[in-house]
Protein backbone atom coordinates (compact mmCIF):
# COMPACT_ATOMS: atom_id res chain seq x y z
CA UNK A 1 0.00 0.00 0.00
CA UNK A 2 1.37 3.37 -0.99
CA UNK A 3 2.09 5.95 1.67
CA UNK A 4 -0.17 9.01 1.50
CA UNK A 5 1.48 12.07 -0.02
CA UNK A 6 2.61 14.73 2.47
CA UNK A 7 0.34 17.72 2.94
CA UNK A 8 2.27 20.77 1.61
CA UNK A 9 0.16 23.11 3.73
CA UNK A 10 1.78 21.69 6.89
CA UNK A 11 5.32 22.38 5.68
CA UNK A 12 6.19 25.99 6.42
CA UNK A 13 9.07 28.04 5.06
CA UNK A 14 10.73 28.19 8.46
CA UNK A 15 11.32 24.41 8.45
CA UNK A 16 12.69 24.57 4.91
CA UNK A 17 15.03 27.40 5.91
CA UNK A 18 16.31 25.37 8.86
CA UNK A 19 16.88 22.40 6.56
CA UNK A 20 18.84 24.50 4.07
CA UNK A 21 21.17 25.88 6.74
CA UNK A 22 21.82 22.41 8.21
CA UNK A 23 22.46 20.99 4.73
CA UNK A 24 24.91 23.80 3.99
CA UNK A 25 26.80 23.41 7.28
CA UNK A 26 26.53 19.62 7.61
CA UNK A 27 26.87 20.20 11.32
CA UNK A 28 23.98 20.79 13.73
CA UNK A 29 26.08 22.80 16.18
CA UNK A 30 27.37 25.20 13.52
CA UNK A 31 23.93 25.45 11.91
CA UNK A 32 22.35 26.27 15.28
CA UNK A 33 24.93 29.00 15.87
CA UNK A 34 24.24 30.46 12.45
CA UNK A 35 20.52 30.46 13.20
CA UNK A 36 21.01 31.96 16.67
CA UNK A 37 19.30 29.06 18.40
CA UNK A 38 20.31 26.04 20.45
CA UNK A 39 20.92 22.64 18.89
CA UNK A 40 18.07 20.58 20.48
CA UNK A 41 15.22 22.70 19.03
CA UNK A 42 16.94 22.67 15.63
CA UNK A 43 17.20 18.87 15.68
CA UNK A 44 13.53 18.72 16.66
CA UNK A 45 12.53 20.93 13.70
CA UNK A 46 14.46 18.74 11.25
CA UNK A 47 12.78 15.61 12.64
CA UNK A 48 9.42 17.38 12.29
CA UNK A 49 10.16 18.11 8.63
CA UNK A 50 11.23 14.51 8.02
CA UNK A 51 8.05 13.29 9.70
CA UNK A 52 5.86 15.54 7.56
CA UNK A 53 7.62 14.43 4.36
CA UNK A 54 7.72 10.79 5.38
CA UNK A 55 11.40 10.41 4.46
CA UNK A 56 14.82 10.72 6.08
CA UNK A 57 16.76 13.75 4.89
CA UNK A 58 20.05 13.07 6.70
CA UNK A 59 22.09 9.98 7.49
CA UNK A 60 23.50 10.53 10.96
CA UNK A 61 26.34 8.75 12.74
CA UNK A 62 28.21 9.65 15.91
CA UNK A 63 31.00 11.18 13.81
CA UNK A 64 29.37 12.45 10.61
CA UNK A 65 26.19 13.23 8.73
CA UNK A 66 25.25 13.22 5.07
CA UNK A 67 22.25 13.94 2.92
CA UNK A 68 20.12 11.04 1.77
CA UNK A 69 18.95 10.90 -1.84
CA UNK A 70 15.69 12.54 -0.74
CA UNK A 71 17.71 15.14 1.16
CA UNK A 72 19.84 15.91 -1.90
CA UNK A 73 16.72 16.32 -4.03
CA UNK A 74 15.15 18.70 -1.53
CA UNK A 75 18.39 20.66 -1.12
CA UNK A 76 18.71 21.13 -4.89
CA UNK A 77 15.22 22.67 -4.98
CA UNK A 78 14.81 24.39 -1.63
CA UNK A 79 16.87 27.47 -2.51
CA UNK A 80 14.70 28.15 -5.55
CA UNK A 81 11.55 27.59 -3.50
CA UNK A 82 12.62 29.99 -0.76
CA UNK A 83 13.88 32.61 -3.21
CA UNK A 84 10.63 32.49 -5.18
CA UNK A 85 8.61 32.77 -1.98
CA UNK A 86 10.72 35.70 -0.81
CA UNK A 87 10.33 37.46 -4.14
CA UNK A 88 6.57 36.88 -4.12
CA UNK A 89 6.20 38.28 -0.60
CA UNK A 90 8.36 41.27 -1.52
CA UNK A 91 6.19 41.96 -4.57
CA UNK A 92 3.05 41.76 -2.43
CA UNK A 93 4.52 44.25 0.04
CA UNK A 94 5.51 46.58 -2.81
CA UNK A 95 1.98 46.37 -4.17
CA UNK A 96 0.61 47.24 -0.75
CA UNK A 97 2.86 50.28 -0.58
CA UNK A 98 2.02 51.34 -4.14
CA UNK A 99 5.64 50.79 -5.23
CA UNK A 100 4.89 48.10 -7.82
CA UNK A 101 2.03 46.77 -9.86
CA UNK A 102 0.29 47.18 -13.18
CA UNK A 103 -2.16 49.87 -14.27
CA UNK A 104 -4.65 49.74 -17.10
CA UNK A 105 -5.21 53.31 -18.28
CA UNK A 106 -8.27 54.21 -20.30
CA UNK A 107 -7.80 57.24 -22.52
CA UNK A 108 -9.25 59.13 -25.45
CA UNK A 109 -6.88 58.87 -28.38
CA UNK A 110 -6.38 62.62 -28.65
CA UNK A 111 -5.19 62.86 -25.03
CA UNK A 112 -1.74 61.86 -26.29
CA UNK A 113 -1.53 65.40 -27.72
CA UNK A 114 -2.56 66.91 -24.41
CA UNK A 115 0.43 65.82 -22.35
CA UNK A 116 -0.52 62.26 -21.37
CA UNK A 117 2.56 60.60 -22.88
CA UNK A 118 5.11 63.00 -21.26
CA UNK A 119 3.29 62.48 -17.94
CA UNK A 120 3.59 58.70 -18.32
CA UNK A 121 7.28 59.07 -19.13
CA UNK A 122 7.86 61.05 -15.94
CA UNK A 123 5.82 58.53 -13.95
CA UNK A 124 7.81 55.60 -15.34
CA UNK A 125 11.04 57.34 -14.34
CA UNK A 126 9.77 57.74 -10.77
CA UNK A 127 8.01 54.36 -10.40
CA UNK A 128 10.09 51.89 -12.39
CA UNK A 129 8.33 48.84 -10.92
CA UNK A 130 4.85 50.00 -11.92
CA UNK A 131 3.97 48.93 -15.46
CA UNK A 132 1.02 50.18 -17.49
CA UNK A 133 -0.96 49.59 -20.65
CA UNK A 134 -3.17 52.02 -22.56
CA UNK A 135 -6.73 51.18 -23.54
CA UNK A 136 -8.27 53.65 -25.98
CA UNK A 137 -11.93 54.26 -25.13
CA UNK A 138 -14.52 57.00 -25.41
CA UNK A 139 -15.37 58.91 -22.20
CA UNK A 140 -18.65 57.04 -21.73
CA UNK A 141 -16.89 53.69 -22.22
CA UNK A 142 -14.25 54.69 -19.69
CA UNK A 143 -16.86 55.52 -17.07
CA UNK A 144 -18.42 52.07 -17.45
CA UNK A 145 -14.97 50.41 -17.41
CA UNK A 146 -14.05 52.27 -14.23
CA UNK A 147 -17.28 51.29 -12.52
CA UNK A 148 -16.70 47.65 -13.49
CA UNK A 149 -13.01 47.98 -12.51
CA UNK A 150 -11.80 46.91 -15.93
CA UNK A 151 -9.45 49.91 -15.97
CA UNK A 152 -7.67 51.69 -13.12
CA UNK A 153 -7.57 55.24 -14.47
CA UNK A 154 -9.57 57.09 -17.10
CA UNK A 155 -8.32 60.17 -18.95
CA UNK A 156 -10.55 62.35 -21.10
CA UNK A 157 -11.50 65.94 -21.83
CA UNK A 158 -14.68 67.65 -20.77
CA UNK A 159 -15.92 71.21 -20.91
CA UNK A 160 -17.14 71.19 -17.32
CA UNK A 161 -16.17 68.89 -14.48
CA UNK A 162 -19.09 66.77 -13.34
CA UNK A 163 -19.50 64.61 -10.27
CA UNK A 164 -19.40 60.90 -11.06
CA UNK A 165 -20.82 58.63 -8.30
CA UNK A 166 -18.27 56.17 -6.96
CA UNK A 167 -15.38 57.76 -8.84
CA UNK A 168 -12.66 60.12 -7.66
CA UNK A 169 -11.72 62.81 -10.18
CA UNK A 170 -8.66 65.03 -10.48
CA UNK A 171 -8.04 67.92 -12.85
CA UNK A 172 -4.89 67.30 -14.89
CA UNK A 173 -4.76 70.36 -17.12
CA UNK A 174 -6.73 73.16 -18.71
CA UNK A 175 -6.53 73.85 -22.42
CA UNK A 176 -7.49 76.89 -24.45
CA UNK A 177 -10.03 76.53 -27.23
CA UNK A 178 -9.00 77.20 -30.81
CA UNK A 179 -11.07 77.85 -33.91
CA UNK A 180 -10.04 75.43 -36.67
CA UNK A 181 -10.51 76.84 -40.17
CA UNK A 182 -9.58 75.85 -43.70
CA UNK A 183 -6.49 77.77 -44.75
CA UNK A 184 -8.50 79.67 -47.36
CA UNK A 185 -11.03 81.00 -44.84
CA UNK A 186 -11.07 84.82 -44.56
CA UNK A 187 -10.48 84.60 -40.79
CA UNK A 188 -7.55 82.15 -41.04
CA UNK A 189 -4.95 84.81 -40.22
CA UNK A 190 -3.77 83.39 -36.91
CA UNK A 191 -5.32 86.28 -34.98
CA UNK A 192 -7.85 85.87 -32.19
CA UNK A 193 -11.39 85.35 -33.45
CA UNK A 194 -14.50 86.51 -31.56
CA UNK A 195 -17.18 83.83 -31.45
CA UNK A 196 -19.77 86.18 -32.93
CA UNK A 197 -17.70 86.31 -36.14
CA UNK A 198 -18.51 82.64 -36.72
CA UNK A 199 -22.28 83.08 -36.64
CA UNK A 200 -22.73 82.42 -40.37
CA UNK A 201 -20.21 79.56 -40.64
CA UNK A 202 -21.11 75.91 -40.85
CA UNK A 203 -19.84 73.70 -38.01
CA UNK A 204 -18.55 70.13 -37.91
CA UNK A 205 -18.58 68.44 -34.50
CA UNK A 206 -17.78 65.22 -32.69
CA UNK A 207 -20.67 63.25 -31.09
CA UNK A 208 -21.98 65.19 -28.05
CA UNK A 209 -22.32 62.01 -25.98
CA UNK A 210 -18.65 61.14 -26.54
CA UNK A 211 -17.05 64.58 -26.51
CA UNK A 212 -18.58 67.21 -24.26
CA UNK A 213 -16.95 69.87 -26.41
CA UNK A 214 -19.80 69.54 -28.92
CA UNK A 215 -22.40 70.39 -26.28
CA UNK A 216 -20.11 73.09 -24.93
CA UNK A 217 -19.87 74.62 -28.41
CA UNK A 218 -23.65 74.66 -28.80
CA UNK A 219 -24.26 76.30 -25.42
CA UNK A 220 -21.44 78.78 -25.93
CA UNK A 221 -22.90 79.93 -29.24
CA UNK A 222 -26.35 80.28 -27.68
CA UNK A 223 -24.83 82.49 -24.98
CA UNK A 224 -23.49 84.72 -27.76
CA UNK A 225 -26.83 85.08 -29.49
CA UNK A 226 -26.88 82.41 -32.20
CA UNK A 227 -27.35 78.69 -32.68
CA UNK A 228 -24.46 76.96 -34.50
CA UNK A 229 -25.27 75.59 -37.93
CA UNK A 230 -24.04 72.00 -37.47
CA UNK A 231 -23.83 70.31 -40.87
CA UNK A 232 -21.76 67.23 -40.05
CA UNK A 233 -21.15 65.07 -37.00
CA UNK A 234 -18.21 62.65 -37.21
CA UNK A 235 -16.64 60.15 -34.85
CA UNK A 236 -12.93 60.63 -35.51
CA UNK A 237 -10.78 63.79 -35.30
CA UNK A 238 -9.01 62.76 -38.52
CA UNK A 239 -12.32 62.83 -40.40
CA UNK A 240 -13.23 66.15 -38.84
CA UNK A 241 -9.92 67.71 -39.90
CA UNK A 242 -10.23 66.38 -43.44
CA UNK A 243 -13.70 67.91 -43.81
CA UNK A 244 -12.52 71.25 -42.43
CA UNK A 245 -9.51 71.23 -44.77
CA UNK A 246 -11.82 70.77 -47.77
CA UNK A 247 -14.03 73.67 -46.70
CA UNK A 248 -17.11 71.75 -45.53
CA UNK A 249 -17.16 73.70 -42.27
CA UNK A 250 -15.19 74.83 -39.23
CA UNK A 251 -14.88 73.52 -35.69
CA UNK A 252 -13.70 74.36 -32.19
CA UNK A 253 -11.07 72.16 -30.55
CA UNK A 254 -8.54 72.25 -27.69
CA UNK A 255 -5.38 73.96 -28.89
CA UNK A 256 -3.33 70.80 -28.22
CA UNK A 257 -4.82 69.36 -31.42
CA UNK A 258 -2.76 71.98 -33.21
CA UNK A 259 0.47 70.25 -32.22
CA UNK A 260 -0.15 67.87 -35.09
CA UNK A 261 0.60 69.38 -38.54
CA UNK A 262 -2.85 68.80 -40.02
CA UNK A 263 -2.73 69.70 -43.74
CA UNK A 264 -5.07 72.37 -45.04
CA UNK A 265 -6.23 73.82 -41.70
CA UNK A 266 -5.30 76.77 -39.51
CA UNK A 267 -5.68 76.99 -35.72
CA UNK A 268 -6.67 80.44 -34.44
CA UNK A 269 -7.25 81.31 -30.77
CA UNK A 270 -10.82 81.93 -29.68
CA UNK A 271 -11.17 85.47 -28.37
CA UNK A 272 -12.19 84.65 -24.81
CA UNK A 273 -9.40 84.37 -22.28
CA UNK A 274 -11.39 82.15 -19.94
CA UNK A 275 -12.52 79.64 -22.55
CA UNK A 276 -10.91 76.38 -21.40
CA UNK A 277 -11.56 72.68 -21.57
CA UNK A 278 -10.45 70.33 -18.80
CA UNK A 279 -8.29 67.24 -19.09
CA UNK A 280 -9.04 65.09 -16.08
CA UNK A 281 -8.06 61.80 -14.52
CA UNK A 282 -10.71 59.61 -12.92
CA UNK A 283 -10.22 56.53 -10.74
CA UNK A 284 -12.42 54.32 -8.55
CA UNK A 285 -12.68 55.82 -5.06
CA UNK A 286 -11.28 52.57 -3.68
CA UNK A 287 -8.15 51.63 -5.72
CA UNK A 288 -7.83 47.92 -6.42
CA UNK A 289 -4.65 47.26 -8.39
CA UNK A 290 -1.76 49.31 -7.15
XYZ file of C-alpha atoms in Angstrom, residues 23-272:
250
model
C 22.457 20.992 4.732
C 24.912 23.803 3.994
C 26.795 23.413 7.276
C 26.531 19.619 7.609
C 26.872 20.204 11.320
C 23.976 20.793 13.728
C 26.082 22.803 16.176
C 27.373 25.201 13.518
C 23.935 25.445 11.906
C 22.348 26.265 15.277
C 24.929 29.004 15.874
C 24.243 30.463 12.454
C 20.516 30.457 13.201
C 21.014 31.964 16.674
C 19.300 29.060 18.397
C 20.305 26.037 20.452
C 20.916 22.639 18.895
C 18.075 20.576 20.480
C 15.221 22.702 19.029
C 16.937 22.670 15.630
C 17.197 18.870 15.684
C 13.526 18.723 16.656
C 12.535 20.927 13.705
C 14.462 18.737 11.248
C 12.784 15.610 12.638
C 9.418 17.383 12.287
C 10.160 18.114 8.625
C 11.226 14.509 8.017
C 8.053 13.286 9.696
C 5.856 15.538 7.558
C 7.622 14.426 4.364
C 7.717 10.786 5.384
C 11.403 10.407 4.463
C 14.820 10.723 6.077
C 16.756 13.753 4.891
C 20.048 13.075 6.704
C 22.087 9.977 7.494
C 23.502 10.531 10.959
C 26.336 8.750 12.740
C 28.213 9.648 15.908
C 30.996 11.182 13.807
C 29.369 12.452 10.608
C 26.188 13.229 8.733
C 25.253 13.220 5.070
C 22.252 13.940 2.916
C 20.120 11.043 1.769
C 18.952 10.895 -1.838
C 15.694 12.538 -0.736
C 17.711 15.145 1.162
C 19.840 15.913 -1.895
C 16.717 16.315 -4.035
C 15.152 18.701 -1.531
C 18.390 20.663 -1.120
C 18.711 21.132 -4.891
C 15.222 22.666 -4.982
C 14.805 24.391 -1.633
C 16.871 27.466 -2.509
C 14.702 28.149 -5.553
C 11.555 27.587 -3.498
C 12.616 29.990 -0.765
C 13.876 32.608 -3.205
C 10.630 32.493 -5.175
C 8.612 32.768 -1.983
C 10.718 35.697 -0.813
C 10.329 37.465 -4.143
C 6.574 36.881 -4.120
C 6.204 38.284 -0.604
C 8.359 41.267 -1.517
C 6.192 41.965 -4.568
C 3.051 41.763 -2.430
C 4.517 44.248 0.044
C 5.509 46.580 -2.808
C 1.977 46.371 -4.173
C 0.609 47.237 -0.751
C 2.858 50.283 -0.576
C 2.022 51.337 -4.139
C 5.636 50.785 -5.230
C 4.893 48.097 -7.819
C 2.031 46.768 -9.860
C 0.292 47.181 -13.179
C -2.158 49.866 -14.272
C -4.653 49.743 -17.101
C -5.206 53.309 -18.280
C -8.265 54.214 -20.297
C -7.796 57.242 -22.523
C -9.254 59.126 -25.449
C -6.882 58.874 -28.383
C -6.381 62.618 -28.650
C -5.193 62.864 -25.032
C -1.743 61.864 -26.291
C -1.525 65.396 -27.716
C -2.564 66.914 -24.405
C 0.428 65.821 -22.346
C -0.522 62.259 -21.366
C 2.560 60.602 -22.877
C 5.107 62.999 -21.258
C 3.290 62.481 -17.944
C 3.590 58.701 -18.317
C 7.277 59.070 -19.133
C 7.857 61.050 -15.935
C 5.819 58.533 -13.949
C 7.812 55.604 -15.340
C 11.043 57.336 -14.336
C 9.767 57.738 -10.775
C 8.005 54.363 -10.399
C 10.087 51.892 -12.388
C 8.329 48.844 -10.916
C 4.850 50.004 -11.921
C 3.969 48.932 -15.457
C 1.022 50.183 -17.494
C -0.957 49.590 -20.649
C -3.166 52.018 -22.564
C -6.730 51.175 -23.537
C -8.270 53.645 -25.981
C -11.933 54.259 -25.127
C -14.520 56.997 -25.413
C -15.368 58.912 -22.204
C -18.655 57.037 -21.730
C -16.893 53.694 -22.223
C -14.248 54.686 -19.688
C -16.863 55.521 -17.069
C -18.418 52.066 -17.452
C -14.973 50.406 -17.408
C -14.054 52.274 -14.228
C -17.284 51.288 -12.523
C -16.703 47.651 -13.494
C -13.009 47.978 -12.507
C -11.800 46.912 -15.929
C -9.453 49.911 -15.970
C -7.675 51.688 -13.125
C -7.572 55.238 -14.471
C -9.565 57.087 -17.104
C -8.321 60.169 -18.953
C -10.551 62.354 -21.100
C -11.503 65.937 -21.828
C -14.680 67.651 -20.770
C -15.917 71.212 -20.912
C -17.144 71.194 -17.322
C -16.165 68.893 -14.479
C -19.092 66.772 -13.344
C -19.495 64.614 -10.265
C -19.402 60.898 -11.063
C -20.816 58.631 -8.301
C -18.267 56.173 -6.956
C -15.377 57.758 -8.843
C -12.655 60.123 -7.659
C -11.719 62.813 -10.177
C -8.662 65.026 -10.481
C -8.035 67.915 -12.851
C -4.890 67.303 -14.889
C -4.765 70.361 -17.121
C -6.734 73.161 -18.713
C -6.532 73.851 -22.421
C -7.491 76.890 -24.449
C -10.033 76.530 -27.227
C -9.003 77.196 -30.813
C -11.068 77.850 -33.912
C -10.045 75.427 -36.668
C -10.514 76.838 -40.167
C -9.582 75.846 -43.703
C -6.489 77.772 -44.752
C -8.496 79.670 -47.363
C -11.027 81.002 -44.840
C -11.075 84.818 -44.560
C -10.476 84.600 -40.789
C -7.549 82.149 -41.039
C -4.954 84.807 -40.222
C -3.774 83.392 -36.911
C -5.316 86.284 -34.982
C -7.852 85.867 -32.193
C -11.387 85.354 -33.449
C -14.503 86.513 -31.558
C -17.178 83.831 -31.446
C -19.769 86.178 -32.931
C -17.697 86.312 -36.136
C -18.511 82.637 -36.718
C -22.285 83.077 -36.645
C -22.728 82.417 -40.369
C -20.209 79.560 -40.639
C -21.114 75.905 -40.846
C -19.837 73.698 -38.009
C -18.553 70.131 -37.912
C -18.584 68.443 -34.504
C -17.782 65.220 -32.689
C -20.671 63.255 -31.092
C -21.983 65.187 -28.054
C -22.319 62.014 -25.979
C -18.645 61.145 -26.541
C -17.051 64.582 -26.510
C -18.580 67.213 -24.257
C -16.948 69.873 -26.409
C -19.805 69.544 -28.918
C -22.396 70.393 -26.281
C -20.108 73.090 -24.933
C -19.865 74.620 -28.411
C -23.645 74.662 -28.804
C -24.258 76.295 -25.424
C -21.439 78.783 -25.934
C -22.901 79.932 -29.240
C -26.352 80.284 -27.681
C -24.832 82.489 -24.979
C -23.487 84.719 -27.761
C -26.826 85.079 -29.491
C -26.878 82.414 -32.195
C -27.347 78.685 -32.677
C -24.465 76.965 -34.496
C -25.270 75.589 -37.932
C -24.036 72.002 -37.474
C -23.833 70.315 -40.874
C -21.761 67.228 -40.054
C -21.145 65.069 -37.002
C -18.205 62.650 -37.207
C -16.642 60.147 -34.845
C -12.934 60.626 -35.514
C -10.779 63.786 -35.299
C -9.013 62.760 -38.520
C -12.320 62.829 -40.402
C -13.229 66.147 -38.836
C -9.920 67.711 -39.899
C -10.235 66.378 -43.444
C -13.699 67.912 -43.813
C -12.517 71.247 -42.431
C -9.509 71.234 -44.775
C -11.824 70.767 -47.770
C -14.031 73.670 -46.698
C -17.108 71.750 -45.528
C -17.159 73.702 -42.270
C -15.188 74.828 -39.231
C -14.876 73.517 -35.695
C -13.703 74.360 -32.187
C -11.066 72.156 -30.552
C -8.542 72.253 -27.692
C -5.378 73.956 -28.888
C -3.329 70.802 -28.216
C -4.821 69.360 -31.418
C -2.756 71.981 -33.214
C 0.471 70.250 -32.218
C -0.154 67.866 -35.094
C 0.602 69.376 -38.537
C -2.852 68.797 -40.020
C -2.731 69.701 -43.737
C -5.071 72.374 -45.035
C -6.230 73.817 -41.698
C -5.303 76.768 -39.510
C -5.684 76.986 -35.719
C -6.666 80.439 -34.444
C -7.245 81.308 -30.769
C -10.824 81.926 -29.680
C -11.171 85.465 -28.372
C -12.185 84.653 -24.812
